[in-house]
Coordinates of C-alpha atoms in Angstrom, one line a residue:
M1 CA 18.7 25.1 -5.5
E2 CA 17.9 22.2 -7.5
R3 CA 20.9 22.0 -9.4
A4 CA 23.2 22.1 -6.4
A5 CA 21.3 19.7 -4.7
A6 CA 21.3 17.0 -7.6
A7 CA 25.0 17.9 -7.8
Q8 CA 25.7 17.1 -4.2
R9 CA 23.5 13.7 -4.1
R10 CA 25.6 12.6 -7.3
S11 CA 28.7 13.4 -5.5
A12 CA 27.5 11.7 -2.3
V13 CA 26.0 8.6 -3.8
A14 CA 29.3 8.4 -6.1
R15 CA 31.6 8.4 -2.9
T16 CA 29.0 5.6 -1.3
W17 CA 29.6 3.4 -4.2
A18 CA 33.4 3.5 -4.1
L19 CA 33.8 2.2 -7.5
D20 CA 37.3 1.8 -8.9
R21 CA 36.0 0.2 -12.3
G22 CA 33.1 -0.2 -14.3
A23 CA 29.9 1.9 -15.3
V24 CA 26.4 2.2 -14.1
L25 CA 23.4 3.7 -16.0
V26 CA 20.3 5.0 -14.0
A27 CA 17.1 4.9 -16.4
S28 CA 14.1 7.2 -16.1
G29 CA 11.7 4.6 -17.8
L30 CA 9.8 4.7 -20.7
P31 CA 6.3 5.8 -21.1
L32 CA 3.5 2.6 -21.1
P33 CA 1.1 2.9 -24.2
I34 CA -2.6 2.8 -23.2
A35 CA -4.3 -0.2 -25.5
G36 CA -6.2 0.7 -28.0
T37 CA -5.3 4.4 -28.3
D38 CA -2.6 6.5 -29.7
Q39 CA -1.8 7.6 -26.0
F40 CA 0.1 7.1 -23.1
H41 CA -0.3 6.4 -19.3
D42 CA 0.7 9.2 -17.1
F43 CA 4.4 9.0 -16.9
H44 CA 6.5 9.0 -13.7
A45 CA 10.3 8.9 -14.0
H46 CA 12.1 6.1 -11.8
P47 CA 12.7 7.7 -8.0
E48 CA 16.6 6.8 -8.4
F49 CA 16.6 8.7 -11.6
R50 CA 14.6 12.0 -10.4
Y51 CA 16.8 11.7 -7.2
L52 CA 20.0 11.6 -9.0
A53 CA 19.3 13.5 -12.5
G54 CA 17.0 16.4 -10.8
I55 CA 14.9 15.6 -14.1
A56 CA 12.3 13.6 -14.8
E57 CA 11.9 13.0 -18.7
P58 CA 10.9 9.5 -20.1
A59 CA 13.6 7.5 -22.3
S60 CA 16.8 9.3 -20.5
V61 CA 19.4 7.7 -18.7
L62 CA 22.1 9.1 -16.5
A63 CA 25.3 7.3 -16.6
F64 CA 28.4 7.0 -14.3
D65 CA 32.0 6.0 -15.0
P66 CA 34.6 6.2 -12.0
A67 CA 37.1 7.7 -14.0
E68 CA 35.0 10.4 -16.0
G69 CA 32.2 11.0 -13.8
W70 CA 28.6 11.7 -14.4
A71 CA 26.9 12.1 -18.3
L72 CA 23.2 12.5 -18.7
F73 CA 21.6 11.2 -22.0
V74 CA 18.2 12.7 -22.6
A75 CA 15.7 11.6 -25.9
H76 CA 14.9 14.4 -28.1
P77 CA 11.5 14.5 -29.7
T78 CA 10.9 12.8 -33.0
L79 CA 9.3 14.7 -36.1
E80 CA 5.9 12.6 -34.9
D81 CA 6.5 13.6 -31.1
R82 CA 6.6 17.2 -32.2
I83 CA 3.6 16.9 -34.2
W84 CA 1.4 15.2 -31.5
T85 CA 3.0 16.6 -28.2
G86 CA 5.0 19.8 -28.8
E87 CA 8.9 20.4 -29.2
G88 CA 9.5 18.7 -25.7
P89 CA 11.5 20.2 -23.0
D90 CA 14.1 23.1 -23.3
P91 CA 17.6 21.6 -23.1
D92 CA 18.7 24.9 -21.5
R93 CA 16.3 24.1 -18.7
L94 CA 17.2 20.6 -18.3
E95 CA 20.8 21.4 -18.2
S96 CA 20.2 24.0 -15.6
L97 CA 18.1 21.7 -13.3
A98 CA 20.2 18.7 -13.6
G99 CA 23.9 20.5 -13.6
L100 CA 24.9 18.3 -16.2
P101 CA 25.5 19.0 -20.2
V102 CA 22.5 17.2 -21.7
Q103 CA 23.4 14.9 -24.6
P104 CA 21.4 13.1 -27.2
V105 CA 20.1 9.5 -25.7
E106 CA 21.7 8.2 -29.4
R107 CA 25.3 8.9 -28.0
L108 CA 24.7 6.5 -25.0
A109 CA 25.8 3.5 -27.6
A110 CA 29.3 5.1 -28.2
W111 CA 29.6 5.5 -24.4
L112 CA 28.5 2.1 -23.8
E113 CA 30.7 0.6 -26.2
A114 CA 33.8 2.7 -25.1
R115 CA 33.3 0.4 -21.8
R116 CA 32.5 -3.1 -23.4
G117 CA 33.7 -5.6 -21.1
E118 CA 33.6 -3.6 -17.8
P119 CA 30.9 -4.3 -15.2
L120 CA 27.9 -2.7 -16.2
A121 CA 25.0 -2.3 -13.5
L122 CA 21.7 -0.8 -14.5
L123 CA 19.5 0.5 -11.9
G124 CA 16.0 2.5 -11.9
N125 CA 13.9 1.2 -14.6
H126 CA 15.2 -2.2 -15.4
D127 CA 12.7 -2.9 -18.1
L128 CA 14.6 -0.7 -20.5
A129 CA 16.7 -3.5 -21.0
D130 CA 13.8 -6.3 -20.9
R131 CA 10.8 -5.0 -22.9
P132 CA 9.9 -6.4 -26.3
E133 CA 11.8 -5.0 -29.5
G134 CA 10.2 -1.8 -30.2
Y135 CA 9.6 -0.4 -26.4
R136 CA 13.2 -0.7 -25.4
L137 CA 15.2 2.3 -25.3
P138 CA 17.1 1.9 -28.8
P139 CA 20.8 2.2 -27.5
L140 CA 20.1 -0.9 -25.4
E141 CA 18.5 -2.8 -27.7
R142 CA 21.8 -2.4 -30.0
F143 CA 24.3 -3.1 -27.1
E144 CA 24.4 -6.5 -26.3
A145 CA 25.4 -6.2 -22.5
T146 CA 25.2 -8.5 -19.7
F147 CA 24.3 -6.2 -17.0
D148 CA 25.7 -7.1 -13.2
E149 CA 22.8 -8.0 -11.0
D150 CA 24.8 -8.3 -7.9
L151 CA 26.4 -5.0 -8.4
A152 CA 22.8 -3.4 -9.7
A153 CA 21.1 -4.5 -6.4
R154 CA 23.9 -3.4 -4.1
L155 CA 24.4 0.3 -5.8
S156 CA 20.5 0.3 -5.8
W157 CA 20.2 -0.4 -2.3
Q158 CA 22.9 2.7 -1.4
V159 CA 20.8 4.9 -3.2
S160 CA 17.8 4.0 -1.4
E161 CA 19.7 4.8 1.9
A162 CA 21.0 8.0 0.3
R163 CA 17.2 9.0 -0.3
R164 CA 15.9 8.4 3.2
A165 CA 17.0 11.7 4.8
K166 CA 15.8 14.6 2.8
D167 CA 17.8 17.8 1.9
P168 CA 16.7 21.2 2.0
A169 CA 15.4 21.3 -1.6
E170 CA 13.3 18.0 -1.1
L171 CA 11.5 19.3 1.8
D172 CA 10.9 22.7 0.0
A173 CA 8.9 20.3 -2.2
M174 CA 7.2 18.4 0.3
R175 CA 6.2 21.3 2.2
R176 CA 4.4 22.7 -0.6
A177 CA 2.9 19.2 -1.6
A178 CA 1.3 19.3 2.0
A179 CA 0.1 22.9 1.5
A180 CA -1.7 21.7 -1.5
S181 CA -3.0 18.9 0.2
R182 CA -4.4 20.8 3.0
A183 CA -6.5 23.3 0.6
G184 CA -7.9 20.0 -0.8
H185 CA -9.0 18.5 2.6
L186 CA -10.2 21.5 4.2
L187 CA -12.5 21.8 0.6
A188 CA -13.9 18.7 1.6
L189 CA -14.1 19.2 5.1
R190 CA -16.4 22.6 4.5
T191 CA -18.7 21.3 1.6
A192 CA -19.4 17.6 2.1
R193 CA -22.8 16.8 3.0
P194 CA -25.6 14.0 2.6
G195 CA -26.7 13.8 -1.0
L196 CA -23.1 14.4 -2.4
T197 CA -21.2 10.9 -3.8
E198 CA -17.5 10.0 -2.9
R199 CA -16.8 10.9 -6.8
D200 CA -18.1 14.3 -6.3
L201 CA -15.8 14.8 -3.4
Q202 CA -13.0 13.2 -5.0
V203 CA -13.4 15.9 -8.2
E204 CA -13.8 19.2 -5.9
L205 CA -10.6 18.1 -3.7
E206 CA -8.4 17.0 -6.4
A207 CA -9.3 20.4 -8.7
E208 CA -8.4 22.4 -5.1
L209 CA -5.2 20.3 -5.1
F210 CA -4.1 21.6 -8.6
R211 CA -5.5 25.1 -7.9
H212 CA -2.7 25.0 -5.1
G213 CA 0.1 24.2 -7.1
A214 CA -0.4 20.4 -7.2
D215 CA 1.4 19.0 -10.3
R216 CA -0.8 15.5 -10.0
T217 CA -2.2 13.5 -7.4
A218 CA 0.5 11.4 -5.6
Y219 CA -1.7 8.3 -5.6
G220 CA -5.4 7.4 -6.9
T221 CA -7.5 9.3 -4.3
I222 CA -9.4 7.4 -1.8
V223 CA -12.7 8.6 -0.8
G224 CA -15.2 6.0 1.3
A225 CA -18.2 6.8 2.9
G226 CA -20.0 4.4 5.3
A227 CA -19.2 0.9 5.1
N228 CA -16.9 1.9 2.1
G229 CA -14.6 3.3 4.7
A230 CA -13.6 0.1 5.5
I231 CA -12.2 -0.8 2.1
L232 CA -8.3 0.4 2.7
H233 CA -7.9 1.3 -0.9
V234 CA -11.6 2.1 -2.4
A235 CA -11.8 4.1 -5.3
P236 CA -14.4 6.7 -5.3
S237 CA -17.8 5.6 -6.5
R238 CA -21.1 6.9 -6.9
R239 CA -22.3 6.2 -3.5
E240 CA -24.0 9.2 -1.7
L241 CA -22.8 10.2 1.6
R242 CA -25.9 9.6 4.0
D243 CA -26.5 10.6 7.4
G244 CA -24.8 8.6 10.3
D245 CA -21.8 7.9 7.7
L246 CA -18.1 8.6 8.4
V247 CA -16.3 9.8 5.3
L248 CA -12.6 8.5 5.2
I249 CA -10.5 10.6 2.5
D250 CA -7.1 9.8 2.0
A251 CA -5.6 12.0 -0.8
G252 CA -2.3 13.8 -1.6
A253 CA -0.6 16.4 -3.7
E254 CA 2.7 15.7 -5.4
V255 CA 5.0 18.5 -6.2
D256 CA 8.3 18.9 -8.2
G257 CA 7.8 14.6 -8.0
Y258 CA 7.8 14.5 -4.4
A259 CA 4.4 13.5 -2.5
S260 CA 2.2 14.4 0.4
D261 CA 0.0 11.8 2.1
V262 CA -2.8 12.7 4.2
T263 CA -6.0 11.1 5.8
R264 CA -8.8 12.8 7.4
T265 CA -12.1 11.0 8.8
F266 CA -15.3 12.9 9.6
P267 CA -18.8 12.7 10.0
A268 CA -21.1 13.2 6.5
G269 CA -23.3 15.2 9.4
P270 CA -21.9 18.1 11.3
R271 CA -21.1 16.2 14.4
F272 CA -19.7 12.7 15.2
E273 CA -21.9 10.4 16.9
G274 CA -21.9 7.8 19.3
I275 CA -19.4 5.2 18.9
Q276 CA -18.2 7.3 16.3
R277 CA -16.8 9.9 18.7
D278 CA -15.2 7.4 21.4
L279 CA -13.6 5.3 18.2
Y280 CA -12.1 8.6 16.7
Q281 CA -11.1 9.8 19.8
L282 CA -9.0 6.5 20.3
V283 CA -7.4 6.5 17.0
Y284 CA -6.4 10.3 17.3
A285 CA -5.1 9.7 20.8
V286 CA -2.9 6.8 19.6
Q287 CA -1.6 8.8 16.7
R288 CA -0.6 11.9 18.6
A289 CA 1.3 9.6 20.8
A290 CA 3.0 8.0 17.7
I291 CA 3.9 11.1 16.6
E292 CA 5.5 12.5 19.6
Q293 CA 7.7 9.3 20.0
A294 CA 9.1 9.8 16.2
R295 CA 12.4 10.6 17.3
P296 CA 16.1 9.3 16.1
G297 CA 16.9 6.1 16.9
V298 CA 13.3 4.7 17.5
E299 CA 12.8 1.6 15.4
Y300 CA 9.6 2.0 13.4
R301 CA 8.5 -1.3 13.9
D302 CA 8.4 -0.8 17.7
L303 CA 6.5 2.6 17.0
H304 CA 4.1 0.4 15.2
L305 CA 3.9 -2.0 18.1
R306 CA 3.5 0.4 20.7
A307 CA 0.6 2.3 18.9
C308 CA -1.3 -1.1 18.3
E309 CA -0.9 -1.9 22.2
R310 CA -2.8 1.6 23.0
L311 CA -5.1 0.8 20.4
A312 CA -5.9 -2.6 21.8
A313 CA -6.1 -0.8 25.6
G314 CA -8.6 1.4 24.1
L315 CA -10.5 -1.3 22.4
V316 CA -10.6 -3.3 25.7
D317 CA -12.2 0.2 27.5
L318 CA -14.9 0.3 24.4
G319 CA -16.0 -3.6 25.0
I320 CA -14.6 -4.6 21.8
L321 CA -11.3 -6.6 22.8
R322 CA -11.2 -8.4 25.8
G323 CA -7.7 -9.1 27.9
S324 CA -4.2 -7.9 28.5
P325 CA -3.6 -5.1 25.5
A326 CA 0.4 -6.9 25.4
D327 CA -1.1 -10.3 25.1
L328 CA -3.6 -9.2 22.6
V329 CA -1.2 -7.5 20.5
D330 CA 1.0 -10.6 20.6
A331 CA -1.7 -12.7 19.6
D332 CA -2.5 -10.2 16.7
A333 CA -5.8 -9.5 17.8
H334 CA -6.0 -5.9 17.3
A335 CA -4.9 -6.5 13.6
L336 CA -8.7 -7.7 13.3
F337 CA -9.2 -4.1 13.3
F338 CA -6.3 -2.5 12.3
P339 CA -4.4 -4.5 9.9
H340 CA -1.9 -2.1 8.1
G341 CA 1.3 -1.1 9.1
L342 CA 1.5 2.4 11.0
G343 CA 3.2 3.9 8.0
H344 CA 5.9 4.3 5.5
L345 CA 8.6 6.8 4.3
L346 CA 7.6 9.4 2.0
G347 CA 9.5 11.2 -0.8
L348 CA 9.9 10.5 -4.3
A349 CA 7.5 7.7 -4.0
T350 CA 4.4 7.5 -1.6
H351 CA 5.9 4.2 -0.3
D352 CA 9.6 5.6 -0.4
A353 CA 13.2 4.2 -0.4
G354 CA 13.0 0.7 0.4
G355 CA 11.5 1.0 3.7
C356 CA 13.5 -1.9 5.3
L357 CA 17.2 -2.1 6.6
Q358 CA 19.1 -4.3 4.5
G359 CA 19.2 -7.8 5.9
R360 CA 16.0 -7.6 7.6
T361 CA 13.0 -10.0 6.5
P362 CA 9.4 -8.8 6.2
S363 CA 7.5 -10.5 8.8
D364 CA 4.7 -12.9 7.6
R365 CA 2.5 -12.0 10.9
F366 CA -1.0 -11.0 10.6
G367 CA -0.1 -7.9 13.0
L368 CA 3.1 -7.4 11.0
K369 CA 2.9 -8.6 7.3
W370 CA 1.8 -5.0 5.8
L371 CA 4.3 -2.9 7.8
R372 CA 6.2 -1.1 5.1
A373 CA 9.1 0.1 7.3
D374 CA 11.2 -1.7 9.5
L375 CA 14.2 0.6 10.1
P376 CA 15.5 3.1 13.0
L377 CA 14.3 6.6 12.4
Q378 CA 16.8 9.2 11.5
P379 CA 16.9 12.9 11.2
G380 CA 15.9 14.0 7.8
Y381 CA 13.2 10.8 7.2
V382 CA 10.2 11.6 6.5
V383 CA 7.2 9.3 7.5
T384 CA 3.6 8.9 7.7
I385 CA 1.8 8.2 10.9
E386 CA -1.6 6.6 10.1
P387 CA -3.5 4.5 12.6
G388 CA -6.7 3.2 12.2
F389 CA -9.8 1.4 12.9
Y390 CA -11.9 -0.6 10.6
V391 CA -14.7 -3.1 10.5
I392 CA -13.7 -5.2 7.5
P393 CA -16.1 -7.9 6.5
A394 CA -13.4 -10.2 4.4
I395 CA -11.5 -10.2 8.0
L396 CA -14.2 -10.6 10.7
D397 CA -16.5 -13.1 8.9
D398 CA -13.5 -15.3 8.3
P399 CA -14.9 -18.5 10.4
V400 CA -11.0 -19.4 11.1
R401 CA -10.3 -16.1 12.7
R402 CA -13.6 -16.1 14.6
Q403 CA -12.7 -19.2 16.3
H404 CA -9.3 -18.3 16.8
Y405 CA -10.0 -15.0 18.5
R406 CA -13.3 -16.2 20.4
H407 CA -12.2 -15.5 23.6
A408 CA -10.3 -12.1 22.7
V409 CA -13.4 -10.5 20.8
N410 CA -16.8 -9.5 22.1
W411 CA -18.4 -10.7 19.0
D412 CA -21.7 -9.5 20.1
R413 CA -20.6 -6.0 20.4
V414 CA -18.9 -6.2 16.9
E415 CA -22.1 -7.3 15.3
T416 CA -23.4 -3.9 16.7
L417 CA -20.4 -2.1 14.3
R418 CA -21.6 -3.9 10.9
G419 CA -21.6 -0.8 8.2
F420 CA -19.6 1.4 10.4
G421 CA -17.1 1.6 8.0
G422 CA -13.2 3.0 8.7
I423 CA -11.4 5.7 10.8
R424 CA -7.7 6.8 9.7
I425 CA -6.1 9.9 11.0
E426 CA -2.7 10.4 8.6
D427 CA 0.2 13.1 8.9
D428 CA 3.3 13.6 7.4
V429 CA 6.2 13.6 10.1
L430 CA 9.7 15.1 9.7
V431 CA 12.4 13.3 12.0
T432 CA 14.4 16.3 13.5
E433 CA 17.3 16.2 16.3
G434 CA 14.6 17.0 18.3
A435 CA 10.9 17.1 18.7
P436 CA 9.4 16.0 15.0
E437 CA 7.9 18.5 12.7
V438 CA 4.4 17.6 11.2
L439 CA 4.4 19.0 7.5
T440 CA 0.6 18.7 7.5
A441 CA 0.1 20.1 10.9
A442 CA -2.2 23.0 9.5
L443 CA -4.8 20.6 8.6
P444 CA -6.5 20.1 11.9
S445 CA -7.6 16.6 12.8
D446 CA -8.7 17.0 16.6
I447 CA -12.9 17.0 17.3
P448 CA -13.4 20.2 18.0
A449 CA -11.5 21.5 15.0
I450 CA -13.2 18.9 12.6
E451 CA -16.7 19.7 13.7
A452 CA -16.1 23.4 13.4
L453 CA -14.9 22.9 10.0
R454 CA -18.3 20.6 9.5
S455 CA -21.0 23.1 10.5
E456 CA -19.6 25.3 7.5
A457 CA -21.1 22.5 5.4
F458 CA -24.6 23.1 7.1
T459 CA -24.4 27.2 7.4
P460 CA -27.1 28.4 5.2

C-alpha cells in the first residue's frame, strides 16, 4: 500500500507540474545538532519529501527530471555513524517503501552536473543549500547552483494542494494515530486527581500513546490546570491539580509521520461545577454544530465565523457579553475569550499543507489573525474543529481593549472568572461527500461521559 501510494502521489504531482525542462530537488532535511552535546534533535523529514518519497530518511533527496522521471538519493551511514547509531535503514526496505531504487546521495552530484544550465527548483528543506559549510548536504556544497525561487514556490504550492486531500494510506495512518491518542486521553481522564501534577499527567499520557503504537508525539504535549489552562501552548509544569480546577490537555500521537491532534477539558474533581458546566456545555455545542457543517464547499473561514457567533450568543446568555451576537463578532469582541482560529488542516504536519488558498492574504483582524485555514473544504481534507473559551489576563487586562469593549463586556462578571483558565474541545474531522467523519469520535467529550470517566479516578 505505501509503495503504491507514494508512486501514485509522484505521478499525480508530476502531471500537475507539467514541466517540459529543468529539474526539481525535494530535500528531506538534515539533523539539527544539540548545542554542547554529540547528539541531535529528533529528526522530522520535510512533509513534501515524506509525501512524495514515502520514507523519512535524513540527508536524502528526491529528484525529478521531466524526461527521465524520479530518482531517490539516500545518505549511507559513515563509519562514525555505524559506531554511534548503528547500520542505518535497510536499503531494500527503503526501496520497498518508496517504490524507487535507492542510490547513494554522493551520486546526486553527477545527476546535477548532467543538468547544469537547466532551471533548478529546490523544495522541502531549503536549508540544505543555505547552511554553513559542514552542515550542508555535500553534493550541494560542491555544485554551485542558482536555484529558481519563483519556480520552487509554484511547484511547492502545487504539492501542498495535492497533499490536502488524504489518500487511503494516509487515512489509515491517521486513524491509527487517533486510536493511540484516544488511549492516552482516556488514561488521563480516568486517573487525574488533585495532588497529581501537570507533568505527572504528561508522563502517563505519553507513555500510553507509545504503548498503543505512537512513533512520537505529534507536538509538545499541553497540560494546563486551573489558570494555566488559559495559556494556549502551556508546557506541563510541577503545578499540582487542585479541587475546583479545570484541566486542559492537548496531546496527539504521530504514526508513520501522520499527526493526530486532540484536546479534552475536564474537572480535577469528579464533576463540573457552576459556571464551569455552563461554559463547557456552550463550547461543546459550538463544536458539535461546526463539525456537522464541515461539508464540501464550505469555506473554513465562514465555519469559524459562524462558530464565533454561536459562542458570542452563549456568552450573552451567560451575562459575559452584551449586545447582538453578529455585532459582537463584527467587532471581534468574542476574541477576548476565543482568540485563536477554529482549527487547521492536519496530516504530515500538525498545521498541514498551507492552510490558505493561493492569492488569499491572512487577515490582521483581532478575531481572524490566528485563523490557520482559509479555503473551501473538499472531500478527503482532515481538519481540526477546536473552539474554546479562555480567561487570559494578557488580553483582559489590556487597558486599550477594556476601553474599546467597555460596553460589549460585563467586566464585573468577568472579574468573577479570574483564575478560571480555559476550555477547549478538539477533534479531527474528515470531510467526505456526505456527513463528516470524526476520526477521534471514540474519545467522548459530552458532560455525562466525561463525568462517568472522572468518577473512575475517585472510585476506591
